[in-house]
Short mmCIF file of C-alpha atoms and ligand atoms in Angstrom, two decimals:
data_model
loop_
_atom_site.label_atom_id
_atom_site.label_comp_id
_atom_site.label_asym_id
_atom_site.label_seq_id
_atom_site.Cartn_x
_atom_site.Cartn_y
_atom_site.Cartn_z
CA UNK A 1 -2.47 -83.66 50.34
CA UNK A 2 1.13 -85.02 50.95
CA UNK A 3 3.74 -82.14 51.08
CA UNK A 4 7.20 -83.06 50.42
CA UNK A 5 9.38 -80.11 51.05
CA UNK A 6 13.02 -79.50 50.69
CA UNK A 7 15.22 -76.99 53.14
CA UNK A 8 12.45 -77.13 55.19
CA UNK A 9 14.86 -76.34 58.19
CA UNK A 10 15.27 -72.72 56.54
CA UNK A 11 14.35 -69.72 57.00
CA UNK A 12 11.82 -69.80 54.32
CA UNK A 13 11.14 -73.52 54.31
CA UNK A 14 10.39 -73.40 57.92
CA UNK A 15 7.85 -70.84 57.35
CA UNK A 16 6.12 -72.31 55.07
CA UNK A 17 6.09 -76.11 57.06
CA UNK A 18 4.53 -73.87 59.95
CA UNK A 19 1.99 -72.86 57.66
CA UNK A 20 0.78 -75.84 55.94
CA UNK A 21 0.85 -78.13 59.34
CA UNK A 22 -1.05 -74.93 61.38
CA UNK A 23 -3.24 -73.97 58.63
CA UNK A 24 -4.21 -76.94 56.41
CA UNK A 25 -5.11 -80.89 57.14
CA UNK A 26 -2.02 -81.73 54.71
CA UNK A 27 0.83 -84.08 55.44
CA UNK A 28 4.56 -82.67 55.18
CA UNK A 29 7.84 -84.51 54.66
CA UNK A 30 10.44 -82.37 55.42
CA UNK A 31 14.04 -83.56 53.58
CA UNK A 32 16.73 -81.08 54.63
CA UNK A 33 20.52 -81.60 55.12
CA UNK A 34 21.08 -79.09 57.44
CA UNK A 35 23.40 -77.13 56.50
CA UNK A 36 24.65 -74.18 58.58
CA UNK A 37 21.66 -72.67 57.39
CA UNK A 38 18.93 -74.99 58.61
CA UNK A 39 17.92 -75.40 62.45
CA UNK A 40 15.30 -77.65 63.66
CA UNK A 41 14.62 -75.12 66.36
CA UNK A 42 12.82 -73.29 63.70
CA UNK A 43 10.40 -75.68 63.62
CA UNK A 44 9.97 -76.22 67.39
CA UNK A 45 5.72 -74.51 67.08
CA UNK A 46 4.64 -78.01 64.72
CA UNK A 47 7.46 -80.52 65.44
CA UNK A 48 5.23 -82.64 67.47
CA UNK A 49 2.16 -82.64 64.70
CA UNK A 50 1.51 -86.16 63.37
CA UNK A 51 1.33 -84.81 60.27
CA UNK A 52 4.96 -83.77 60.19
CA UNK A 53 7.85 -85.85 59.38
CA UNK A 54 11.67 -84.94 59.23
CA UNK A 55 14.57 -86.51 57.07
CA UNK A 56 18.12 -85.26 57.36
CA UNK A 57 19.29 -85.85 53.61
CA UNK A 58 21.25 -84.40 51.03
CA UNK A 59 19.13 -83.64 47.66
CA UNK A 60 22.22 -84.58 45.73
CA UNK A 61 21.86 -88.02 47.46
CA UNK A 62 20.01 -89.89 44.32
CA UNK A 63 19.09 -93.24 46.27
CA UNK A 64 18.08 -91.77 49.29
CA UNK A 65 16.01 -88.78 47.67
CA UNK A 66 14.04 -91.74 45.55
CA UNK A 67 13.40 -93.99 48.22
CA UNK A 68 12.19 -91.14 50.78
CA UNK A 69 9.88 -89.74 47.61
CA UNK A 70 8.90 -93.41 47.21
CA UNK A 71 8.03 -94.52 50.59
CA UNK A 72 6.02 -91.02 51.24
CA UNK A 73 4.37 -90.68 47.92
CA UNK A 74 3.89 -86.86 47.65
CA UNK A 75 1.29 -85.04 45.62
CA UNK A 76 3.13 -82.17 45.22
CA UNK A 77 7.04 -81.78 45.81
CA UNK A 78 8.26 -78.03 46.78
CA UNK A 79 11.61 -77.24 46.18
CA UNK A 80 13.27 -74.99 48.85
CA UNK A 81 16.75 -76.62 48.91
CA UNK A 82 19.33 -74.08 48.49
CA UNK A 83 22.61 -72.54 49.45
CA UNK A 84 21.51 -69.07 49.51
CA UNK A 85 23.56 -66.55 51.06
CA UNK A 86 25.09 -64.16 47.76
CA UNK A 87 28.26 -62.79 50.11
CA UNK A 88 28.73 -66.79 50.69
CA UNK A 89 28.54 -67.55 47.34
CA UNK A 90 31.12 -64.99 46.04
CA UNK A 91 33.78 -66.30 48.73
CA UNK A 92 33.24 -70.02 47.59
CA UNK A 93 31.01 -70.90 44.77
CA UNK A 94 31.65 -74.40 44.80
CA UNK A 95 28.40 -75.45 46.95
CA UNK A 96 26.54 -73.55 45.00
CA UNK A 97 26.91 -75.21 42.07
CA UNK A 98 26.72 -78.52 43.69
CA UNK A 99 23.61 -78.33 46.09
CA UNK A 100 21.71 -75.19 43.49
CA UNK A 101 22.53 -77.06 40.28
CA UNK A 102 23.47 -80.73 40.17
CA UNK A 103 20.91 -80.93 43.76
CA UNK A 104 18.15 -79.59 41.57
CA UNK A 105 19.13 -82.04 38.66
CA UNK A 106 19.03 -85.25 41.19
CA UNK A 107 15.67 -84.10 42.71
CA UNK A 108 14.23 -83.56 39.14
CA UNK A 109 15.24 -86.99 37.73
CA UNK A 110 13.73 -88.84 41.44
CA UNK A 111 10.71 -86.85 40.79
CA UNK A 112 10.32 -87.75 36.85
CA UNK A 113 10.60 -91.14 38.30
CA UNK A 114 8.58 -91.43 40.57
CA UNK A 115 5.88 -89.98 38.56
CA UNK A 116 5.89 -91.85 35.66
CA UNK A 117 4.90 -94.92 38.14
CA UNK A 118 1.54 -92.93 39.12
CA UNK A 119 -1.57 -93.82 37.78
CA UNK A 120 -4.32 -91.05 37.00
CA UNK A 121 -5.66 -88.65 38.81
CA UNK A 122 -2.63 -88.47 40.92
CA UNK A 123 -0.23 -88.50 37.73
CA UNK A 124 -2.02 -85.21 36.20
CA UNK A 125 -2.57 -83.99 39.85
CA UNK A 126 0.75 -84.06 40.77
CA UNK A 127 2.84 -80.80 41.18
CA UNK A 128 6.88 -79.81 41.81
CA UNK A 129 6.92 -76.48 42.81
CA UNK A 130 10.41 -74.74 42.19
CA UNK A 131 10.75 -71.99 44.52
CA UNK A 132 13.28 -68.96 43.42
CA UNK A 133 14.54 -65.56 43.66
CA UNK A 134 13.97 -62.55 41.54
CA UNK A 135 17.47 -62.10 41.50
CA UNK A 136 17.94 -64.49 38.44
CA UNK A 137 16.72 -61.21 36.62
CA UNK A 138 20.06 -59.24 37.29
CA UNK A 139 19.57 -56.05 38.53
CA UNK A 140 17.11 -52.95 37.41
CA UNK A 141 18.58 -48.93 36.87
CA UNK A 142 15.44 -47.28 35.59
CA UNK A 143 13.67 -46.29 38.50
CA UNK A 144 10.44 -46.90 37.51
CA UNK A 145 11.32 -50.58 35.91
CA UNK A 146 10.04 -53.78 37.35
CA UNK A 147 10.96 -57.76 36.81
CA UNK A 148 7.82 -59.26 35.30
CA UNK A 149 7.54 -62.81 34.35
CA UNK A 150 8.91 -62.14 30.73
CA UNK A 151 11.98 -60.34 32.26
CA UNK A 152 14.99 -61.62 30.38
CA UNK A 153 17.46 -63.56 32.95
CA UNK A 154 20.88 -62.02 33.63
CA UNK A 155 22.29 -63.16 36.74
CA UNK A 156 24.82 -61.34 38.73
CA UNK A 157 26.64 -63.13 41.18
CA UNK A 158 27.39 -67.04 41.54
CA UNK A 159 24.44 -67.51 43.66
CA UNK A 160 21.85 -66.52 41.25
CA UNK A 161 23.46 -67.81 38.29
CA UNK A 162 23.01 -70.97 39.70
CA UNK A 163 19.47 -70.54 41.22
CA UNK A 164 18.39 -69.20 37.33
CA UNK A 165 20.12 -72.70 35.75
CA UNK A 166 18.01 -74.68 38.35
CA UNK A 167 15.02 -72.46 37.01
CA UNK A 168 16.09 -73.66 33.51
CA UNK A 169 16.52 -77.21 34.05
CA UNK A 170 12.94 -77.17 36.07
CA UNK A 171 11.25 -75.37 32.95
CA UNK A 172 13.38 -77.96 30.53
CA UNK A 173 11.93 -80.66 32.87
CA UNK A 174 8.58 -79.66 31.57
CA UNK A 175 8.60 -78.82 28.41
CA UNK A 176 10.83 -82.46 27.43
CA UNK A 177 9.12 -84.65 29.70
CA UNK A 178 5.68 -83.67 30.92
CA UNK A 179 6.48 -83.35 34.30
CA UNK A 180 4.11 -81.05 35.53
CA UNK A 181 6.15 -78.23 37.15
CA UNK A 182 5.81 -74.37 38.43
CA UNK A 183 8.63 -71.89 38.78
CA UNK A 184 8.14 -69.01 41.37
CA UNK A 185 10.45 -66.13 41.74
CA UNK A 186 10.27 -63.74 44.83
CA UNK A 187 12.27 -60.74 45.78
CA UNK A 188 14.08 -60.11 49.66
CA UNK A 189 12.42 -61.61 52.56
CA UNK A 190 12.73 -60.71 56.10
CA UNK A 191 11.10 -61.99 59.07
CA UNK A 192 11.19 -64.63 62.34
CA UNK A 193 13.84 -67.19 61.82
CA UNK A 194 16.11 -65.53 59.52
CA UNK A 195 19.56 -66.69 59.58
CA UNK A 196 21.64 -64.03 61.35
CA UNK A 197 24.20 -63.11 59.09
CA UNK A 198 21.35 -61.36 56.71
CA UNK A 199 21.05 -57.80 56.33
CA UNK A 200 18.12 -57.35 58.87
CA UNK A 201 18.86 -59.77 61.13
CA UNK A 202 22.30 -58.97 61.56
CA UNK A 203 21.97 -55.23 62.11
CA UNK A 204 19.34 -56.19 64.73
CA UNK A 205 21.44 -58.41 66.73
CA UNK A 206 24.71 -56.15 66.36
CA UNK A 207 22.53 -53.37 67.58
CA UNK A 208 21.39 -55.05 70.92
CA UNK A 209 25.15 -55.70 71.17
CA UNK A 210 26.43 -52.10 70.28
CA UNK A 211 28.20 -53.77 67.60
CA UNK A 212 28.81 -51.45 64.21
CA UNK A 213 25.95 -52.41 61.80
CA UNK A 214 28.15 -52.72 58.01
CA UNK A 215 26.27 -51.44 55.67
CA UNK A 216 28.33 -51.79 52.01
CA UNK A 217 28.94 -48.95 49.61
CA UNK A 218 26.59 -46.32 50.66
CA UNK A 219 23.65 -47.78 51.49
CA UNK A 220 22.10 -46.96 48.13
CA UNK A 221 21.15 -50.29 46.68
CA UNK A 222 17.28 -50.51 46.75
CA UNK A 223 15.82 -54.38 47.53
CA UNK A 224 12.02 -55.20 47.35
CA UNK A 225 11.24 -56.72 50.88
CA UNK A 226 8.37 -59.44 51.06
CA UNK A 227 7.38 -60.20 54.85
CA UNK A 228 8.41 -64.15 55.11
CA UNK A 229 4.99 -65.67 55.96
CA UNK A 230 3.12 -63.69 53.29
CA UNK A 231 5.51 -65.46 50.78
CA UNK A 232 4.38 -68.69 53.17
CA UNK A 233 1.20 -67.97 51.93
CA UNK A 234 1.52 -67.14 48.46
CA UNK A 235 4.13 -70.65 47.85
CA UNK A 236 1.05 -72.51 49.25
CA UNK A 237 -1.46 -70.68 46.74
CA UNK A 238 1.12 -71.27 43.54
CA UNK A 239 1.46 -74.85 44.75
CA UNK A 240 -2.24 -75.62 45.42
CA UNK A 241 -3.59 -72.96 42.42
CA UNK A 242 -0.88 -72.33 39.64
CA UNK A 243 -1.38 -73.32 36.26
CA UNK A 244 1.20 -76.47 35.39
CA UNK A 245 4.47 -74.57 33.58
CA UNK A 246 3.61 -71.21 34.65
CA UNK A 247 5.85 -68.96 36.60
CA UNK A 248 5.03 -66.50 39.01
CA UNK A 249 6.49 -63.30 39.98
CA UNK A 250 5.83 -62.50 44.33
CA UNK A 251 6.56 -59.76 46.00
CA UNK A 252 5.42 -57.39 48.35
CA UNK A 253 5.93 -53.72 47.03
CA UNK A 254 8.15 -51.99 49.71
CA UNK A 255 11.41 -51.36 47.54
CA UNK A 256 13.40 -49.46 49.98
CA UNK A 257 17.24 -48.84 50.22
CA UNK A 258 19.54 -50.51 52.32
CA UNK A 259 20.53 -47.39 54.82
CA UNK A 260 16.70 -46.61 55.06
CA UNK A 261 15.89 -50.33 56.19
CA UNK A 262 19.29 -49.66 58.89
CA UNK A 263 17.58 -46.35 59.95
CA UNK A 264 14.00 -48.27 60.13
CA UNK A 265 15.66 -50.50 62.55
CA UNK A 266 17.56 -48.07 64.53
CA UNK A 267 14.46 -46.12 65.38
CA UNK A 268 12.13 -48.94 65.97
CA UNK A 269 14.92 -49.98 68.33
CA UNK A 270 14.73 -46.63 70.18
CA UNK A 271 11.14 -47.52 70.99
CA UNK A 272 11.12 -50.75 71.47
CA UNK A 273 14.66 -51.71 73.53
CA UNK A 274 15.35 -48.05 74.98
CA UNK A 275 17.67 -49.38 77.40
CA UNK A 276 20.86 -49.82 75.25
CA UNK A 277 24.41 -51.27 75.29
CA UNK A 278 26.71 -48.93 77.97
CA UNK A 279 27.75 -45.25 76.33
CA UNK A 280 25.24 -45.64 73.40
CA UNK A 281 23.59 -42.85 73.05
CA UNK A 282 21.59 -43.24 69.75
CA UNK A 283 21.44 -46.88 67.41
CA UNK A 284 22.32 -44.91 64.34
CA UNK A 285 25.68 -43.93 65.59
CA UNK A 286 26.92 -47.33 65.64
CA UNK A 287 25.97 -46.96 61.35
CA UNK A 288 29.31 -48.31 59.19
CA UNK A 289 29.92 -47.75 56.12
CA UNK A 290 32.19 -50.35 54.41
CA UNK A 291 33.34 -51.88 51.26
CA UNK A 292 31.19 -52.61 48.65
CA UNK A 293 30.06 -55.81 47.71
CA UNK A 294 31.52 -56.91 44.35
CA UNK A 295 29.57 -56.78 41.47
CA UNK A 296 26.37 -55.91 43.92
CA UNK A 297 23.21 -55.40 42.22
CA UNK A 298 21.79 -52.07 42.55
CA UNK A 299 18.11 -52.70 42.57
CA UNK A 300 15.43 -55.19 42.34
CA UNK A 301 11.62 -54.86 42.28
CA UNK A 302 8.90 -57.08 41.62
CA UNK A 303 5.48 -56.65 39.35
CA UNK A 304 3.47 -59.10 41.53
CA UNK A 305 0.29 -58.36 39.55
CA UNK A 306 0.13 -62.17 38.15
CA UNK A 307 -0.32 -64.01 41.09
CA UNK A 308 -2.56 -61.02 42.15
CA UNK A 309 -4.66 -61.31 38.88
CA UNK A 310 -4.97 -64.72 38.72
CA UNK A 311 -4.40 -66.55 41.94
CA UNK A 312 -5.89 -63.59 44.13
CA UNK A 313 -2.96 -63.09 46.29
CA UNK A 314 -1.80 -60.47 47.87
CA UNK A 315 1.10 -59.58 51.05
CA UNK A 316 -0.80 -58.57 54.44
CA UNK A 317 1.82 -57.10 56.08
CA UNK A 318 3.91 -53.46 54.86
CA UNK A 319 7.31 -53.16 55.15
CA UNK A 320 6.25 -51.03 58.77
CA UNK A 321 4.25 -53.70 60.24
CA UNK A 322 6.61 -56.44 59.00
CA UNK A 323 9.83 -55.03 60.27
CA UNK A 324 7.80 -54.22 63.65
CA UNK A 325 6.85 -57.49 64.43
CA UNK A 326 10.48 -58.45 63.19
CA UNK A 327 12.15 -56.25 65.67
CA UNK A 328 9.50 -57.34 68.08
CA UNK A 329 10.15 -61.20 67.46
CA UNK A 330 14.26 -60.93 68.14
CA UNK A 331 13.99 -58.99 71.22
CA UNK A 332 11.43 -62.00 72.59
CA UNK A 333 13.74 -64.76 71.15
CA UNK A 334 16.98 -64.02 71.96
CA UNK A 335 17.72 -67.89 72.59
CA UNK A 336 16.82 -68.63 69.14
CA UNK A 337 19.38 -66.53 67.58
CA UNK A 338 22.16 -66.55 70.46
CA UNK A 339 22.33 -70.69 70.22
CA UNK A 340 23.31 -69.74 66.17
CA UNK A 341 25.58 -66.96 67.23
CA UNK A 342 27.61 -69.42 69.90
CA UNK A 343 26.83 -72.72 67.62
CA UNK A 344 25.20 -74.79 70.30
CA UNK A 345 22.38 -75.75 67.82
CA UNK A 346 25.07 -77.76 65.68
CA UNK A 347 26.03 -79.45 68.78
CA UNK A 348 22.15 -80.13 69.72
CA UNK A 349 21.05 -81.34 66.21
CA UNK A 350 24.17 -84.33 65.61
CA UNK A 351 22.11 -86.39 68.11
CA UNK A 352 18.64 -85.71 66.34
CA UNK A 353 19.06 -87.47 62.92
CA UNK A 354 15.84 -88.61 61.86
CA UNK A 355 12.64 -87.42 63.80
P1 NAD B 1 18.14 -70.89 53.79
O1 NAD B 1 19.58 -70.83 53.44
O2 NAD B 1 17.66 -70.24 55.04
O3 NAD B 1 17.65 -72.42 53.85
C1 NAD B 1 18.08 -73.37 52.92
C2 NAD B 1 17.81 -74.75 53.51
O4 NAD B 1 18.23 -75.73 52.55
C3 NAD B 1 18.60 -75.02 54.80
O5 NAD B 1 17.75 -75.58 55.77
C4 NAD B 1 19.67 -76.01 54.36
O6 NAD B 1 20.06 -76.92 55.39
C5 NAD B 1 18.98 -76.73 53.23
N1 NAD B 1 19.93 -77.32 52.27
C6 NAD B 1 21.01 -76.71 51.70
N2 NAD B 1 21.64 -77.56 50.88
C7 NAD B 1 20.93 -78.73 50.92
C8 NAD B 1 21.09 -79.99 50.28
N3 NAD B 1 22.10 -80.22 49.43
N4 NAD B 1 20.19 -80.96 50.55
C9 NAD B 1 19.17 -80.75 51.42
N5 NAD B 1 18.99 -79.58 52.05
C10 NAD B 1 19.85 -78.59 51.80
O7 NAD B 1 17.37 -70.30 52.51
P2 NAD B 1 15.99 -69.52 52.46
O8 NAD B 1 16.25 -68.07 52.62
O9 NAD B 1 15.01 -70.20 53.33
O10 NAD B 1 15.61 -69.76 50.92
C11 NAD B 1 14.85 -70.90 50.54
C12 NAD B 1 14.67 -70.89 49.03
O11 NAD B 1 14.02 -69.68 48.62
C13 NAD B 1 16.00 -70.94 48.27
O12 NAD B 1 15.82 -71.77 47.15
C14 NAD B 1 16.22 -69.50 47.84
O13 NAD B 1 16.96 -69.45 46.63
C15 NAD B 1 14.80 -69.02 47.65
N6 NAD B 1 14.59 -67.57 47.87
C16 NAD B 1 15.06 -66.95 49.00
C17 NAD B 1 14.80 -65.59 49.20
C18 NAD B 1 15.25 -64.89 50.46
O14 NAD B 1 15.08 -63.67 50.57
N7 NAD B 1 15.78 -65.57 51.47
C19 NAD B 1 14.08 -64.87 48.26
C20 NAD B 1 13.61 -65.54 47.12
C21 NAD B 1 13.87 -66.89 46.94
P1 TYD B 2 21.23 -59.86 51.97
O1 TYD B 2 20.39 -59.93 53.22
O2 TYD B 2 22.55 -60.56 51.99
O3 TYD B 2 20.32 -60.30 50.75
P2 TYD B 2 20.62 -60.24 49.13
O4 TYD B 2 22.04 -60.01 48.90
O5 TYD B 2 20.15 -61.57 48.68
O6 TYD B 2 19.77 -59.11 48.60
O7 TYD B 2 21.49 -58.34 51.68
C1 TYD B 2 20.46 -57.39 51.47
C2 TYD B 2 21.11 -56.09 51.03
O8 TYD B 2 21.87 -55.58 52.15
C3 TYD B 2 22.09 -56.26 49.89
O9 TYD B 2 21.99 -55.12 49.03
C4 TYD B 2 23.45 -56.27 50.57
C5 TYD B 2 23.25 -55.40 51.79
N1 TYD B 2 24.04 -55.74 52.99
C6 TYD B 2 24.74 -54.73 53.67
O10 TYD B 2 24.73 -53.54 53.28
N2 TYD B 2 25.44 -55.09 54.80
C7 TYD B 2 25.49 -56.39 55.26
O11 TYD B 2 26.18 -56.66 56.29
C8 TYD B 2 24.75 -57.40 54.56
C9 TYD B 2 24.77 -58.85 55.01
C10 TYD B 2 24.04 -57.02 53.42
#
């Protein structure tokens, strides 16, 4: 198959591009702006695979986004092109709207295009795969609730209002004009790679540094944590298995709250980095509480027995052996995540362009 995927150079994206090229004979285009958020470095394990291909372009870009899907001719299009970062989107939703919404829009219209000029069995073949968030389902206070695929949408925040109208306009896409599409929504990731402003990055990082590790309100919010390459996994089964209009729920049942996902860290820390920053004595002492996030959701959680049911999937990891290997992964790549923290990676990419 031909891959095109979009935000390839994030956190998710990336994963998923290291799946495909190391675990599949498929062909990936990767189209990604790179934003703050996306780093070629992430892709450093399959950069030099023939069967991997980079553009540096902005989804919004109409001409450019139909002449890349033109000259590669994709089976399948997966949409990972986002801004994504809630606290981000509260101080300035403008991006949002442009890159979630009107991005979406432009890729959707190049795409209709482009596959009205196939000819069967590609036409019927072909897939876009439109790859979003559980939090378009606002937030859950029963305890024992859970967002199926029937959950009504009632986004909180500007970032997944706009992800749930791209989910709209992908489903409108559809039903109007035929164009075979798939919708998945996933709940929190964490993992290698992960931009290091995130919850679990960030208190892993400020940690090594004996920095205070923020944790808003108190730490009560509950999030549904998926280890990143099981969702990999799982965007590669929807993609190569769904049924054409379905959606499907993914996540990895470990619904924990925020200050036990800190304290998680702070003890796996203990073990594995023992020799902390001068006059630390314990991680957890370096725990701050601060303001609240507004209009924070308090908890999400994810029925994932769909794609279970039907496309056989299922996470591999727990949140324990997840977050280990997490931990485990920043201590051994502190270059990765250092070149972010003092920019040089911005400097580095200007001079890569196309690859
Ligand atoms: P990310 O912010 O790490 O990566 C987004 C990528 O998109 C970056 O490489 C960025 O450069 C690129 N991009 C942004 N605007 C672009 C534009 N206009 N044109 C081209 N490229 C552009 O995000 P992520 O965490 O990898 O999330 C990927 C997708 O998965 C998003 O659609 C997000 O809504 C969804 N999602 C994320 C999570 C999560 O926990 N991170 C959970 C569920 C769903
Ligand atoms: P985040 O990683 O930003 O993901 P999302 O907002 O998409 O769920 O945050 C995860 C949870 O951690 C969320 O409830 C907000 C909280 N949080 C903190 O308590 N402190 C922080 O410094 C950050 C970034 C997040």
């Amino acid at each position: 198959m031909r891959i095109l995927v979009t935000g390839g150079a994030g956190f998710i994206g990336s994963a998923l591009i290291r799946h495909i090229i190391s675990n599949t004979s498929d062909d990936v285009l990767n189209i990604d702006k790179l934003s703050y958020a996306g780093n070629l470095d992430s892709l450093t394990p399959i950069a030099s695979s023939e069967r991997y291909s980079f553009q540096k372009l902005d989804i919004c870009d109409s001409d450019s986004i139909k002449k890349a899907i033109n000259v590669f001719q994709p089976d399948t299009i997966m949409h990972l092109a986002a801004e994504s970062h809630v606290d981000r989107s509260i101080d300035g939703p403008a991006d949002f709207i442009q890159t979630n919404i009107i991005g979406t829009y432009t890729l959707l219209e190049a795409a209709r295009e482009y596959w009205n000029t196939l000819s069967e069995p590609r036409k019927t073949s072909f897939r876009f795969h439109h790859i979003s968030t559980d939090e378009v389902f606002g937030d859950l206070h029963g305890s024992d609730d859970l967002f199926t695929e029937s959950t009504p949408y009632a986004p909180s925040s500007p970032y997944s209002a706009s992800k749930a109208s791209s989910d709209h306009l992908v489903r409108a896409w559809q039903r109007t004009y035929g164009l075979p599409t798939i919708v998945s929504n996933c709940s929190n990731n964490y993992g290698p790679y992960h931009f290091p402003e995130k919850l679990i990055p960030l208190v892993i990082i400020n940690a090594l540094k004996g920095q205070p590790l923020p944790v808003y309100g108190e730490g009560k919010q509950i999030r549904d944590w998926l280890y990143v390459e099981d969702h990999a996994r799982a965007l590669y089964t929807v993609a190569t298995k769904g049924k054409v209009s379905a959606t499907y729920n993914i996540g990895g049942h470990n619904e924990k709250s925020n200050i036990e996902v800190v304290e998680l860290i702070c003890s796996l820390l203990e073990e594995l980095a023992p020799n902390k920053p001068k006059g630390l004595s314990m991680y957890r002492d370096l725990i701050s509480f601060v303001e609240d996030r507004p209009g924070h959701d308090l908890r999400y959680a994810i029925d994932a027995s769909k794609i279970k049911e039907e496309l056989n999937w299922m996470p591999e990891e727990t949140f324990e052996t997840g977050l280990r290997k997490t931990v485990e992964w920043y201590l051994e790549n502190h270059q990765w995540w250092q070149s972010i923290l003092d920019s040089s990676y911005q400097i580095e990419r200007m001079g890569k362009g196309s690859q």
